[in-house]
Amino acid sequence: MDWLAHLLTDVSSVPHIILVYSLVIAVGALLGRIRLFGVSLGVTFVLFAAIAAGHFGFTVNPAVLYFLRDFGLTVFIYFIGLQVCPSFFSSFKSGGMVLNLLTVLQVLLGVAVTIALYILFRDTLSLPQMLGVHYGAVTNTPGLGATQETLELFKYTGENIAVAYACAYPLGVIGTIGSAILIRFIFRIKLAEEDKAWDAEERAHHQEPVFFHVEVSNRALEGRTIEQVRNFISRGFIASRILSGSSISSPNGSTVLHMDDCLRIVSQPDVKEAIVAFFGRERTDIDLAEEKSPLVVRTLMVTRESVNGMRIEDLALNRLDGVNITRVFRAGMTLFPSAKLHLQVGDQVYCVGPETAVARMEAKLGNQVKKLDHPNIITIFIGLLLGVIVGSVPFAVPGLPVPLKLGLAGGPLIVAILLGRFGPTMKLVTFTTPSANMMMRETGICLFLASVGLAAGDGFVAAMTDGNGPLYMALGVLITVIPHRGRDRKALPAHQLPQHRGPDGGRHHRSSRPRLRGHALRAQLLGRCLLDRLPARHVPEDPDGAAHPRHPLAVPLKEAKVTLK
């Protein structure tokens, strides 16, 4: 039985290290599934399983423990950055800025409460211990890792702050949930209504493309090409189908328009009225997608690395016999396929066109879904390499004994977000399947929590029985509850916020719609001037009045065949 004793006691042997981590993570993940009053701790229970294992003597070589702790944190943070990247930059626009400011306010309130409590209890608790309580109360595991890394720079030798973190964490979860329930009661919030309001806000924010049908009733467009019209309107749109006479086909930029032609248009919602006004009128009694035609519709996946970072205009769609890309789906968002849009591996492209032409487009894009199951290891480790370098760059701050660094929490996060946003333009494939991303995140956070718990196991029980454990828990509750209450006094339920957005993405009063309608009417007259090479001065400033009498096409707008919807 010497082999068993060696396996259980040799803290430096690889089998022992694998045994301890496997046992701790498996038990913690299993217990984390248990729900009490509908609440479970998930993988966070790995921390408490590791604390128990450390208390009963299971430990590993300190050098290996610190390596796995930092490596797990780095991997977790990096893949979090890749996950949030698609919505990170858009979150700073319009209503997202309000939510970001509320988040910053909550963080600042939490820091203020922590500082106030530290001043009150500085004779009992050290600042590092207070920081452990803070990050446990706000359930911020990466913050704990960043603080531990910073304390190592200052040669900190006091009590492991993971003990304070572990004491404050459970009540931090309960306090957050309790605060949410209290908020619902105070503001009488109905979750079903909030979900609908949130969905409406998201749709307005992301400006998903819309499709509609227009009929060419503007005589000035007779004999003009779609590309000419697109340039005159100066608004992006895609014509996916055209009904000319009795035949339906897939148009391209050189397709010539004739009176009474009907087109199926895809555009951003805020330019629809101007497009309808320019063409003539909207048709709501027809759907060319439902009519019998030789066109097919396919959703193709971008899997070919040579297409990664390529702009849609570089695909040379005109050479593919009338294939039109009408939408691009990326990370749960629907994007308008403007000519300058960069494609990324993992994008789903909605194509319309003749079957043979769509087949050629499929060969160009790849559309081999199984290829995406193989993660791009090169980009992952390039990102980790750059993240470690960025996190290690020192920033000298006057008055501090050591320079500040972003560390293993900040560096990989920033690099992952930037790579996810700009990587395709540098021909770097940053796509990972959701399941692969989640697996790497879960693996990283489990390694980190297991390492933290094993290191804190000796002091946790002592802190709860003879030390400051109860005080950590009480202070953690205050740090959790007070910022939530302070923030929510300033917040309004989503259904009380204005939902209408103007073309610039900002909120506007609904009375701006008549002005937009006026701009659309004037755009039609301006387009007619451009098509007939007439000076723009012939277009009246007031589109609600009659056209300028010198305009050769001048007719009272009341007689013009324009229908705005």
Coordinates of C-alpha atoms in Angstrom, one line a residue, residues 312-320 364:
I312 CA -18.5 42.3 -48.7
E313 CA -17.7 44.5 -51.6
D314 CA -14.5 42.4 -52.1
L315 CA -16.7 39.3 -52.8
A316 CA -17.4 40.7 -56.3
L317 CA -21.1 39.8 -56.1
N318 CA -21.8 41.1 -59.6
R319 CA -19.7 38.3 -61.0
L320 CA -21.8 35.7 -59.3
K364 CA -16.4 30.8 -51.9

